[in-house]
PDB file of C-alpha atoms in Angstrom:
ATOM      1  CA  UNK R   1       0.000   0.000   0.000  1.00 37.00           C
ATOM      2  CA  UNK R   2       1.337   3.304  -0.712  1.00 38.00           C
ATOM      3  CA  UNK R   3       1.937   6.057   1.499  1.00 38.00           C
ATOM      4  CA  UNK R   4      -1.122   8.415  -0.048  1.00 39.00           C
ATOM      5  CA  UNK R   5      -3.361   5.490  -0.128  1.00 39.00           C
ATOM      6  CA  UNK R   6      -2.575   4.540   3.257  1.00 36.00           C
ATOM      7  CA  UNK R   7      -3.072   8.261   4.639  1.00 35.00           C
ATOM      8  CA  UNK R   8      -6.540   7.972   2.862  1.00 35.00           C
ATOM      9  CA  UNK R   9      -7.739   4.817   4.680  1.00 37.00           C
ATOM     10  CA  UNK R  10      -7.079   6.475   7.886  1.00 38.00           C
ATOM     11  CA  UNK R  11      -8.520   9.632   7.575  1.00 43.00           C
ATOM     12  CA  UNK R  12      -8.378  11.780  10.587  1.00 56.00           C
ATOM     13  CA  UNK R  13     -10.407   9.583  13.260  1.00 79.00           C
ATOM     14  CA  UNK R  14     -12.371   7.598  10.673  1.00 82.00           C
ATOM     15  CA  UNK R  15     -11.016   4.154   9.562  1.00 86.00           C
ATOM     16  CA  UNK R  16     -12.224   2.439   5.841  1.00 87.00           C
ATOM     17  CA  UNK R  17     -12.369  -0.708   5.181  1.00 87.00           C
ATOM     18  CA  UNK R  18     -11.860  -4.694   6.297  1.00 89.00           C
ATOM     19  CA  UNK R  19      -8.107  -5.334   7.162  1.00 88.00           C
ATOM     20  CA  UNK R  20      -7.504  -1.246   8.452  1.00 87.00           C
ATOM     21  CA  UNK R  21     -10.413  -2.142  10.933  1.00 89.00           C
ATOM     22  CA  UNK R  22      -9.224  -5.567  11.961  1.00 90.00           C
ATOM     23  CA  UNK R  23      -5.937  -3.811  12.618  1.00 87.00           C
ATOM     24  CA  UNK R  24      -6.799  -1.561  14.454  1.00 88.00           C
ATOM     25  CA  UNK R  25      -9.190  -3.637  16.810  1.00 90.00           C
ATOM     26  CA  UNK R  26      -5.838  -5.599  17.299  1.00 87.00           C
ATOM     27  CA  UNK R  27      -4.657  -2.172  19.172  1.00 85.00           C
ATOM     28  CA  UNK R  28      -5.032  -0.517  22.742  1.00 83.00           C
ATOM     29  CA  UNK R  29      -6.906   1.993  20.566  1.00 84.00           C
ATOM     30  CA  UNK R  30     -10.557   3.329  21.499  1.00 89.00           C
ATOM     31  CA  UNK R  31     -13.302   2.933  18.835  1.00 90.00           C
ATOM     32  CA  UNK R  32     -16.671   4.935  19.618  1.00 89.00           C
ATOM     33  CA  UNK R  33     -18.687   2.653  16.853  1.00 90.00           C
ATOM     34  CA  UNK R  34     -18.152   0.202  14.001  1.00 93.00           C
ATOM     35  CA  UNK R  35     -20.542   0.941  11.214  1.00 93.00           C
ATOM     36  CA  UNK R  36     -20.932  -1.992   9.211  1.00 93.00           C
ATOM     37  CA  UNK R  37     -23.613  -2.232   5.982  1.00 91.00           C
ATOM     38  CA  UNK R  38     -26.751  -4.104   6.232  1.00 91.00           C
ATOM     39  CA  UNK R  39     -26.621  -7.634   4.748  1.00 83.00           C
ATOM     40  CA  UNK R  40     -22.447  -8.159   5.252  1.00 72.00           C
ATOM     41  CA  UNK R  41     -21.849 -11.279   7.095  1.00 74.00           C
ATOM     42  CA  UNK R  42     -18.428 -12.995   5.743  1.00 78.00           C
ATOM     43  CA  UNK R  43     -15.724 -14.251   7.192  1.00 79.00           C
ATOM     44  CA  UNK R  44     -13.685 -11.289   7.496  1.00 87.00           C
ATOM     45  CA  UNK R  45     -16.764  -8.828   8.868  1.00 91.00           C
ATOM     46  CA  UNK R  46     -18.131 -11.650  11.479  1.00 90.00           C
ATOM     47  CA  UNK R  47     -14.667 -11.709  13.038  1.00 91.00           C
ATOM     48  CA  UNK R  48     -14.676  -7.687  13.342  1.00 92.00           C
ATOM     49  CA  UNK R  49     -18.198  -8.291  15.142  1.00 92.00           C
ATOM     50  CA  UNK R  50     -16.662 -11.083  17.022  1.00 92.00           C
ATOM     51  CA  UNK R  51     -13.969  -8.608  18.391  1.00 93.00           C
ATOM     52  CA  UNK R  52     -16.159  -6.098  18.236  1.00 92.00           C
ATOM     53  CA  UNK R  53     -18.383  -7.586  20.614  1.00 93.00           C
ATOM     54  CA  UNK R  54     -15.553  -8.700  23.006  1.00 92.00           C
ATOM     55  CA  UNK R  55     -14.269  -5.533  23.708  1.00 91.00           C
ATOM     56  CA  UNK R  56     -17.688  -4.287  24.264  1.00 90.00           C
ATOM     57  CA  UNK R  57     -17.717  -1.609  20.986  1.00 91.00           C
ATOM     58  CA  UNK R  58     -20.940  -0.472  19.546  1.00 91.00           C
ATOM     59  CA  UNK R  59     -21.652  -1.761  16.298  1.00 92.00           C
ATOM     60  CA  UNK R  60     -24.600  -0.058  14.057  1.00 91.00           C
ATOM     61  CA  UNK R  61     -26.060  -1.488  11.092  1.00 93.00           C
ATOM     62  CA  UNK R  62     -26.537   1.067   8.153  1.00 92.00           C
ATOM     63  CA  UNK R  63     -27.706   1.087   4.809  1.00 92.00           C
ATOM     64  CA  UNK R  64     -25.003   0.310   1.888  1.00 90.00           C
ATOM     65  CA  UNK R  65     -26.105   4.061   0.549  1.00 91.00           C
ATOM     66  CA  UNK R  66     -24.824   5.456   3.950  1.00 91.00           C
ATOM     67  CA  UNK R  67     -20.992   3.813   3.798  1.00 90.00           C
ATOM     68  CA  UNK R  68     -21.102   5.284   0.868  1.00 88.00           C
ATOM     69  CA  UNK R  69     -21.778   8.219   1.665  1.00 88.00           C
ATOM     70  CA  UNK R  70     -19.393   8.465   4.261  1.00 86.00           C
ATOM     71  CA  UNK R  71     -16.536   6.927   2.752  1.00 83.00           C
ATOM     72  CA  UNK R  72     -14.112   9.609   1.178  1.00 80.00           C
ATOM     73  CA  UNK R  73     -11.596   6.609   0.031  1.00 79.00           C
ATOM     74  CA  UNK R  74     -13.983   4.513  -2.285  1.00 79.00           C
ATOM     75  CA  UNK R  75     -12.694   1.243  -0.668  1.00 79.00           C
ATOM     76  CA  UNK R  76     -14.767   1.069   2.962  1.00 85.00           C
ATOM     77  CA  UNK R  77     -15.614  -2.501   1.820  1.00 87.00           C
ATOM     78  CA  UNK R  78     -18.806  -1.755   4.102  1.00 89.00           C
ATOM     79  CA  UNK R  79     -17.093  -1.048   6.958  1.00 92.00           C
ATOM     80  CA  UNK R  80     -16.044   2.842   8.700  1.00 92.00           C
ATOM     81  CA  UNK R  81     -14.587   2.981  12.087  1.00 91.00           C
ATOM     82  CA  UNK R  82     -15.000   6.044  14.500  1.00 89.00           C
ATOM     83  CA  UNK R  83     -12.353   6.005  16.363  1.00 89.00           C
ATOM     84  CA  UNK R  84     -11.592   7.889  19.100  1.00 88.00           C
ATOM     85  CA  UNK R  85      -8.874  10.795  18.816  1.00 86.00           C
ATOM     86  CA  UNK R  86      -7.662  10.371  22.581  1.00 87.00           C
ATOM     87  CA  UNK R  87      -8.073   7.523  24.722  1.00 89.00           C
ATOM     88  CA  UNK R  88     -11.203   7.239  26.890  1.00 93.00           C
ATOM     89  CA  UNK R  89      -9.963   6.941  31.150  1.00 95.00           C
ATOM     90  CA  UNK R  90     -11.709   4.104  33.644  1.00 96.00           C
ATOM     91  CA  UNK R  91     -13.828   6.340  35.964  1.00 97.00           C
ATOM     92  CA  UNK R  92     -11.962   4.849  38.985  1.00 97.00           C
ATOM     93  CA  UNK R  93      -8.703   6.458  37.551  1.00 97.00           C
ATOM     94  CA  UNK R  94     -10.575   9.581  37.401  1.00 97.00           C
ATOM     95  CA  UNK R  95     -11.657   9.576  41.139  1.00 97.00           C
ATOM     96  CA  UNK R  96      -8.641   7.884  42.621  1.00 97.00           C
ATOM     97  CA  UNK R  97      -6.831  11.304  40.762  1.00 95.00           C
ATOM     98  CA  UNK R  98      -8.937  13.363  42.605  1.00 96.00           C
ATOM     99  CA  UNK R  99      -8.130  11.897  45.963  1.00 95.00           C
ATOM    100  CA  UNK R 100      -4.559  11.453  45.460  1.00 95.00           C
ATOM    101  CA  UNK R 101      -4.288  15.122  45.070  1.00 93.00           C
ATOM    102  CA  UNK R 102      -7.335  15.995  47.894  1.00 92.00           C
ATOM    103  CA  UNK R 103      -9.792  17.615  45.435  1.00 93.00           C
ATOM    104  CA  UNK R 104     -13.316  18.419  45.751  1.00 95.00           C
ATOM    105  CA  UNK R 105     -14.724  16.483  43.197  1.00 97.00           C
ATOM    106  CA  UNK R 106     -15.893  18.451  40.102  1.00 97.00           C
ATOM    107  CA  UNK R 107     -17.547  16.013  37.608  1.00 98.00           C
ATOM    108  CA  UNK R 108     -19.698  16.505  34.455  1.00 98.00           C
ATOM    109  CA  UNK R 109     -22.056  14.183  33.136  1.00 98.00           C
ATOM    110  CA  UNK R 110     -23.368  14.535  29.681  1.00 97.00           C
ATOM    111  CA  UNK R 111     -26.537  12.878  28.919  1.00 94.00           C
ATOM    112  CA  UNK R 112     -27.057  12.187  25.895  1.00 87.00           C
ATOM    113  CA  UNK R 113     -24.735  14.741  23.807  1.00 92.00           C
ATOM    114  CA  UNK R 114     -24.802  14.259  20.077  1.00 89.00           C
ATOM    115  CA  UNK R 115     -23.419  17.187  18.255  1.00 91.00           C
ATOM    116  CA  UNK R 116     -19.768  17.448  18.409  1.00 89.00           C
ATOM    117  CA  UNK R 117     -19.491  21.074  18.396  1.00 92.00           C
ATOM    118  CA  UNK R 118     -21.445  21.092  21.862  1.00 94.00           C
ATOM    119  CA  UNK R 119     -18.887  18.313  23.243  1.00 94.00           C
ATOM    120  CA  UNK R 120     -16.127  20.638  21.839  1.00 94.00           C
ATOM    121  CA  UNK R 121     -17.463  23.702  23.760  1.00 95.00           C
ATOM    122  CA  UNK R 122     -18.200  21.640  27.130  1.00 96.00           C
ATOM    123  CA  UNK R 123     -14.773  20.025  27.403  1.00 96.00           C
ATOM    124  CA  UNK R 124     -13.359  23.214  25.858  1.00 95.00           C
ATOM    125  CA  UNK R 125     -14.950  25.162  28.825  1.00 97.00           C
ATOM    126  CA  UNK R 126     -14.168  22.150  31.557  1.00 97.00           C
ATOM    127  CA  UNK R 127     -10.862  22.609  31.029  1.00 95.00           C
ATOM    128  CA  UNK R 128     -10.814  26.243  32.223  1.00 95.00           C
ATOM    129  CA  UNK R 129     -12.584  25.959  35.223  1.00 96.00           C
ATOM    130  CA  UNK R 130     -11.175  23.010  36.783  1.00 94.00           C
ATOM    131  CA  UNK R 131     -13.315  20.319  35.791  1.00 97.00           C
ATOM    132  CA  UNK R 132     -11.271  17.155  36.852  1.00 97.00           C
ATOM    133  CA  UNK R 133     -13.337  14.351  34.561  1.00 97.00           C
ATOM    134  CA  UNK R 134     -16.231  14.402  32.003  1.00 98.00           C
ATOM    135  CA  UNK R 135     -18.888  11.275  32.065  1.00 98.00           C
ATOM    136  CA  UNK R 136     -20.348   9.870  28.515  1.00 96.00           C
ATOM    137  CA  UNK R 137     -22.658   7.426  27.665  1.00 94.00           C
ATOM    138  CA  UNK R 138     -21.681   4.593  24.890  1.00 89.00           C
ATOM    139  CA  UNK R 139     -24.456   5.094  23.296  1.00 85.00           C
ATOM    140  CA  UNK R 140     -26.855   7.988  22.241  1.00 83.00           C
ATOM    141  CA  UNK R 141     -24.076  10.284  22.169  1.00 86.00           C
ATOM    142  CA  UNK R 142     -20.882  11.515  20.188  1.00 88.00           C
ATOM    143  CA  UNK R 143     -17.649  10.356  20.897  1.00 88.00           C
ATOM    144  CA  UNK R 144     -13.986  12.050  21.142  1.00 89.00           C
ATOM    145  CA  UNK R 145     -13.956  12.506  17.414  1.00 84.00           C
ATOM    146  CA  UNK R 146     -11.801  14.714  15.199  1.00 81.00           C
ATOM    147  CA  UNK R 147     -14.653  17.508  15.256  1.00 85.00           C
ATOM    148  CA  UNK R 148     -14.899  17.823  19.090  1.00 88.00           C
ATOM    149  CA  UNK R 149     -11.435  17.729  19.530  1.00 86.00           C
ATOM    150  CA  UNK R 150     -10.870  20.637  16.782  1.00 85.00           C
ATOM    151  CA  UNK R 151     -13.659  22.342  18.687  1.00 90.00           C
ATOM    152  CA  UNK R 152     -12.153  22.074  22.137  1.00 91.00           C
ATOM    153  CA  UNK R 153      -9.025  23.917  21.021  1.00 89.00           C
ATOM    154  CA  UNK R 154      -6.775  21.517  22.485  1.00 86.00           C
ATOM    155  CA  UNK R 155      -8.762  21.397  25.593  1.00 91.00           C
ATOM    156  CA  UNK R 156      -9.477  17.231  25.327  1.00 90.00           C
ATOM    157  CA  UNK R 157      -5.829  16.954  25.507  1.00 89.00           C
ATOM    158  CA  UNK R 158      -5.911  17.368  29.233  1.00 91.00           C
ATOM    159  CA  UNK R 159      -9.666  16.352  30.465  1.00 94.00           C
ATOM    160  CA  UNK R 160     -10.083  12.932  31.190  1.00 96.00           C
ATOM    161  CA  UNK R 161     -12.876  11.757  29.546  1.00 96.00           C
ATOM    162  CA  UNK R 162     -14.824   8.949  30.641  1.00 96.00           C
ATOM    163  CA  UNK R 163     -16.940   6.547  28.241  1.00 93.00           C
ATOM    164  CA  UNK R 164     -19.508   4.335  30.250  1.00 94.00           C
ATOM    165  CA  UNK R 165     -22.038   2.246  29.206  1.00 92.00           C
ATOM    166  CA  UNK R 166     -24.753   2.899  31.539  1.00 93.00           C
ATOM    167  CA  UNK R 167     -25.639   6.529  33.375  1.00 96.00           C
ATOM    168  CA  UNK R 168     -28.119   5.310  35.822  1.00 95.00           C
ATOM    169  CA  UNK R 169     -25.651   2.830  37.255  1.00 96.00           C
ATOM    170  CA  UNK R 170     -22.565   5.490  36.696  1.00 97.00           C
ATOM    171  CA  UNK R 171     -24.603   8.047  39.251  1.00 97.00           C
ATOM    172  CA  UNK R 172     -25.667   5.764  41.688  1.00 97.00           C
ATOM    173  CA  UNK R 173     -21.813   4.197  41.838  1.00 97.00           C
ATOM    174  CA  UNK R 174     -20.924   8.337  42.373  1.00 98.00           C
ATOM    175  CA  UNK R 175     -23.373   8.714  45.093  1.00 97.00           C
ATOM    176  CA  UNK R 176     -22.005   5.318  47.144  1.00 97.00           C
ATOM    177  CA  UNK R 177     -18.888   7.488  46.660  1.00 97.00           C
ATOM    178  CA  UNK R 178     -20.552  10.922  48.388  1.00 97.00           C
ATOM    179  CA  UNK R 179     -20.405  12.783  45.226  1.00 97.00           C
ATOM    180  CA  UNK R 180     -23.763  14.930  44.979  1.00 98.00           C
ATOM    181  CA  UNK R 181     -25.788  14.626  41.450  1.00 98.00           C
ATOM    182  CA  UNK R 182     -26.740  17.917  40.374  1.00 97.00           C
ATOM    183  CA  UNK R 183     -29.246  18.324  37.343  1.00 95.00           C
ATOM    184  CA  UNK R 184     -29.253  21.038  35.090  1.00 92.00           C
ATOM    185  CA  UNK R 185     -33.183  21.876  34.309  1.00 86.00           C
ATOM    186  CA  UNK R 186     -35.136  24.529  32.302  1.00 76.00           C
ATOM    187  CA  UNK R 187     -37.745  24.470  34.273  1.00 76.00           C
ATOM    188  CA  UNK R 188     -37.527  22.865  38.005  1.00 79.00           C
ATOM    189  CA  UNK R 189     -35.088  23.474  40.760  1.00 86.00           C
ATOM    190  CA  UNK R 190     -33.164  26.360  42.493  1.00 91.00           C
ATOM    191  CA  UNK R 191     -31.999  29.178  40.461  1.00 93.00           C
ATOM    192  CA  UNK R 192     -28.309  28.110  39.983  1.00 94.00           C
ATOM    193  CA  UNK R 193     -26.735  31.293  41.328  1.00 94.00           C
ATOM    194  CA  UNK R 194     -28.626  30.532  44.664  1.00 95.00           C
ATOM    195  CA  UNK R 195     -27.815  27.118  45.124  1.00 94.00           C
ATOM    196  CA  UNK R 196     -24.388  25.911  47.052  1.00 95.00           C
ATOM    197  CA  UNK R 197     -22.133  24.038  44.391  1.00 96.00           C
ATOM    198  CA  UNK R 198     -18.976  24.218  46.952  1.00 95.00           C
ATOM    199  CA  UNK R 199     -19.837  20.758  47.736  1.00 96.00           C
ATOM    200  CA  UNK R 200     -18.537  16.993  46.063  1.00 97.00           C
ATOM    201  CA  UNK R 201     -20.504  17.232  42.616  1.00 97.00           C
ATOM    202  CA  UNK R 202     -20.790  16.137  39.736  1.00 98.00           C
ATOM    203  CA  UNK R 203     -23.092  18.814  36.999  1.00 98.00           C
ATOM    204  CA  UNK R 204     -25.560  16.422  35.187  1.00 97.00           C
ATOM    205  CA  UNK R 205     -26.016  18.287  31.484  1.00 95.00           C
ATOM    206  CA  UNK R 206     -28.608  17.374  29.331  1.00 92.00           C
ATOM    207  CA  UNK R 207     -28.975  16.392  25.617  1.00 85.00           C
ATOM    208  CA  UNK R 208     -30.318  19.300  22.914  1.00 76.00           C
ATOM    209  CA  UNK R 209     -33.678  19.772  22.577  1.00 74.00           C
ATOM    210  CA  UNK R 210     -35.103  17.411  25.559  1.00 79.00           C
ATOM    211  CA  UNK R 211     -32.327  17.866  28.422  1.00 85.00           C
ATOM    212  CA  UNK R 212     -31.780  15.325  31.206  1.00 91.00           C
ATOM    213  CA  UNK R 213     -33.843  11.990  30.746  1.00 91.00           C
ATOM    214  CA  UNK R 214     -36.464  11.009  33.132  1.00 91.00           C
ATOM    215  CA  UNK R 215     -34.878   8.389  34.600  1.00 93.00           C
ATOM    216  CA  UNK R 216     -31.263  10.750  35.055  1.00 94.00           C
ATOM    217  CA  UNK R 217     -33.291  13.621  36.522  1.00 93.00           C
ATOM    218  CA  UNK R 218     -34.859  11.131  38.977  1.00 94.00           C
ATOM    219  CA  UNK R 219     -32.073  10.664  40.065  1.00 95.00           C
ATOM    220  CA  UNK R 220     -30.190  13.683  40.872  1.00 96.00           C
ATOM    221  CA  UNK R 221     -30.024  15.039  43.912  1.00 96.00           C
ATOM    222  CA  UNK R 222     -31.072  18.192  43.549  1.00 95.00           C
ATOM    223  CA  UNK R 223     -31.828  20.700  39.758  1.00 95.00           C
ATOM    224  CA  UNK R 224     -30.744  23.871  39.235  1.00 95.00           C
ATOM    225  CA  UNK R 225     -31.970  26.326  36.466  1.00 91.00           C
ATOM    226  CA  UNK R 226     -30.937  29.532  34.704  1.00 91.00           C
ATOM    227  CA  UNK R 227     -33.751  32.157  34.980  1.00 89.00           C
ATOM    228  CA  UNK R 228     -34.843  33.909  31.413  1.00 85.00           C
ATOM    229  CA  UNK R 229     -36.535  37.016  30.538  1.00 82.00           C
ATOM    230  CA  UNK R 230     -36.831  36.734  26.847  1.00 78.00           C
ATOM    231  CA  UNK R 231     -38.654  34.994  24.449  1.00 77.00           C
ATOM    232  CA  UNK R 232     -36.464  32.015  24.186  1.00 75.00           C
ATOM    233  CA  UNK R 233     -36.882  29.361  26.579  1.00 71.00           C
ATOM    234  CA  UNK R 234     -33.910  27.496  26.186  1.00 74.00           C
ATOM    235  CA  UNK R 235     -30.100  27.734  25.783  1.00 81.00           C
ATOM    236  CA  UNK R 236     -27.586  25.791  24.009  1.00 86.00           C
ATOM    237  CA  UNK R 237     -26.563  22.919  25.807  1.00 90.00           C
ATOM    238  CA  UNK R 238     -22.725  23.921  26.004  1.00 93.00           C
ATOM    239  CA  UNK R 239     -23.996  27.692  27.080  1.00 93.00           C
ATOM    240  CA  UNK R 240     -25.915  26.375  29.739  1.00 92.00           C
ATOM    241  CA  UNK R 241     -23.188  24.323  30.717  1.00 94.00           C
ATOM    242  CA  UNK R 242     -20.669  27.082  30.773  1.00 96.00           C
ATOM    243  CA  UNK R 243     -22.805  29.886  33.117  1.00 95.00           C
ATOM    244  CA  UNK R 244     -23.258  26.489  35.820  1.00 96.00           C
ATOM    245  CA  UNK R 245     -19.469  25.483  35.790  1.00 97.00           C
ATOM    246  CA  UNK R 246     -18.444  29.116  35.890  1.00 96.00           C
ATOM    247  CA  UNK R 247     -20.400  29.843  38.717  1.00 96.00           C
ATOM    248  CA  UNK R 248     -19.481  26.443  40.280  1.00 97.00           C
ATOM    249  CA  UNK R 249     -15.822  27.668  39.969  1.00 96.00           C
ATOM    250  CA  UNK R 250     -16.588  31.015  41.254  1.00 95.00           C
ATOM    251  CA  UNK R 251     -18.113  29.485  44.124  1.00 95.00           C
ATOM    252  CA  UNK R 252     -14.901  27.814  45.185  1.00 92.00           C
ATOM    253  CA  UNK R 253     -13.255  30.640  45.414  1.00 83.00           C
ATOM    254  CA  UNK R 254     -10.398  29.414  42.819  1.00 66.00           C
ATOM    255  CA  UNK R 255      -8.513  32.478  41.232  1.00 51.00           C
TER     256      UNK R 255
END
């Protein structure tokens, strides 16, 4: 294979085609999803879902027309993987961090994020304020691709991100650990300029358009909201984001 051609099959964080994927499932290397074409079961594409499956990737069936699509070398063979441009960090690693160096924690949980430029934004603005880990779902949500990390300016370089594959069970593991769950709401909770965030949290931030999920909100601790005048009822979900943390940080007295 040729240099050029070579360069093409791994384009940015996007991998085309049968033997680039099975190589690179053969590395320490995180994949947010295998997209494999409806109706392609041979050898070579059931032992990518084999490995696929053992390391616990998510795999989404597509239409042929979609690859296609997609594919900017003309040789996917049915097959694109997004893979991750940074490593993804065990959530114990995260927390043990924080102890070893006798932080209050400051966690983010993003539920159900799915445009990259908003990831960008939320990681970009983590960074600056402290924020010592950042908790996404597997699935129902974009990954550390080349997009967010572009977006971030750098920032995902130094905020561990963690990828888990259920929420529910992620926030009720942080609360056995005292960590309070704090929702971020439109609607229901304390205004969140008047509510104490100098305590162990971690800042639960919705998806666009329909926020926190039932079952997430349940579970948090306690809401806060931003109050609005205008004629708008909602912000963008890395805006939102950004006035909480800042005022989170500003709480804490850090300067």
């Amino acid at each position: 294979m040729s240099h050029d051609k070579k360069k093409e099959i791994f384009n940015d964080n996007r991998i085309e085609g049968r033997n680039p994927v099975l190589e690179v499932l053969k590395t320490d290397r995180d994949i947010n999803k295998i997209l494999i074409a409806n109706g392609n079961r041979d050898g070579s594409i059931n032992k990518i879902i084999s490995i696929a499956k053992e390391k616990g990737i998510v795999i989404q069936y597509v239409e042929k027309s979609v690859i296609e699509k997609l594919s900017t070398t003309n040789s996917a063979q049915g097959i694109i993987a997004d893979v991750s441009v940074k490593n993804y960090v065990e959530l114990d690693d995260i927390l043990n961090n924080i102890s070893n160096n006798n932080k209050v924690p400051f966690l983010i949980i993003l539920d159900g994020i799915t445009d990259p430029q908003n990831l960008g934004a939320i990681i970009r603005t983590a960074e600056t304020v402290g924020v010592q880990g950042i908790v996404i779902p597997k699935r129902r949500s974009v990954g550390l691709n080349s997009i967010v990390s572009k977006v971030s300016a750098g920032a995902v370089e130094h905020v561990s991100v963690s990828r888990v594959v259920n929420i529910s069970n992620t926030i009720d593991y942080l609360k056995e650990k005292n960590i309070w769950i704090v929702g971020s709401d439109i609607e229901d909770g304390e205004v969140f300029y008047k509510s104490d965030l100098k305590i162990p949290l971690a800042l639960v931030i919705g998806g666009e358009g329909k926020g926190i999920s039932r079952l997430v909100k349940e579970k948090c601790d306690f809401t806060v909201n931003i109050p609005m005048v205008g004629k708008i009822s909602s912000l963008n979900a890395s805006v939102a984001g950004a006035l909480i943390m800042y005022e989170i940080f500003r709480q804490r007295g850090i300067s």
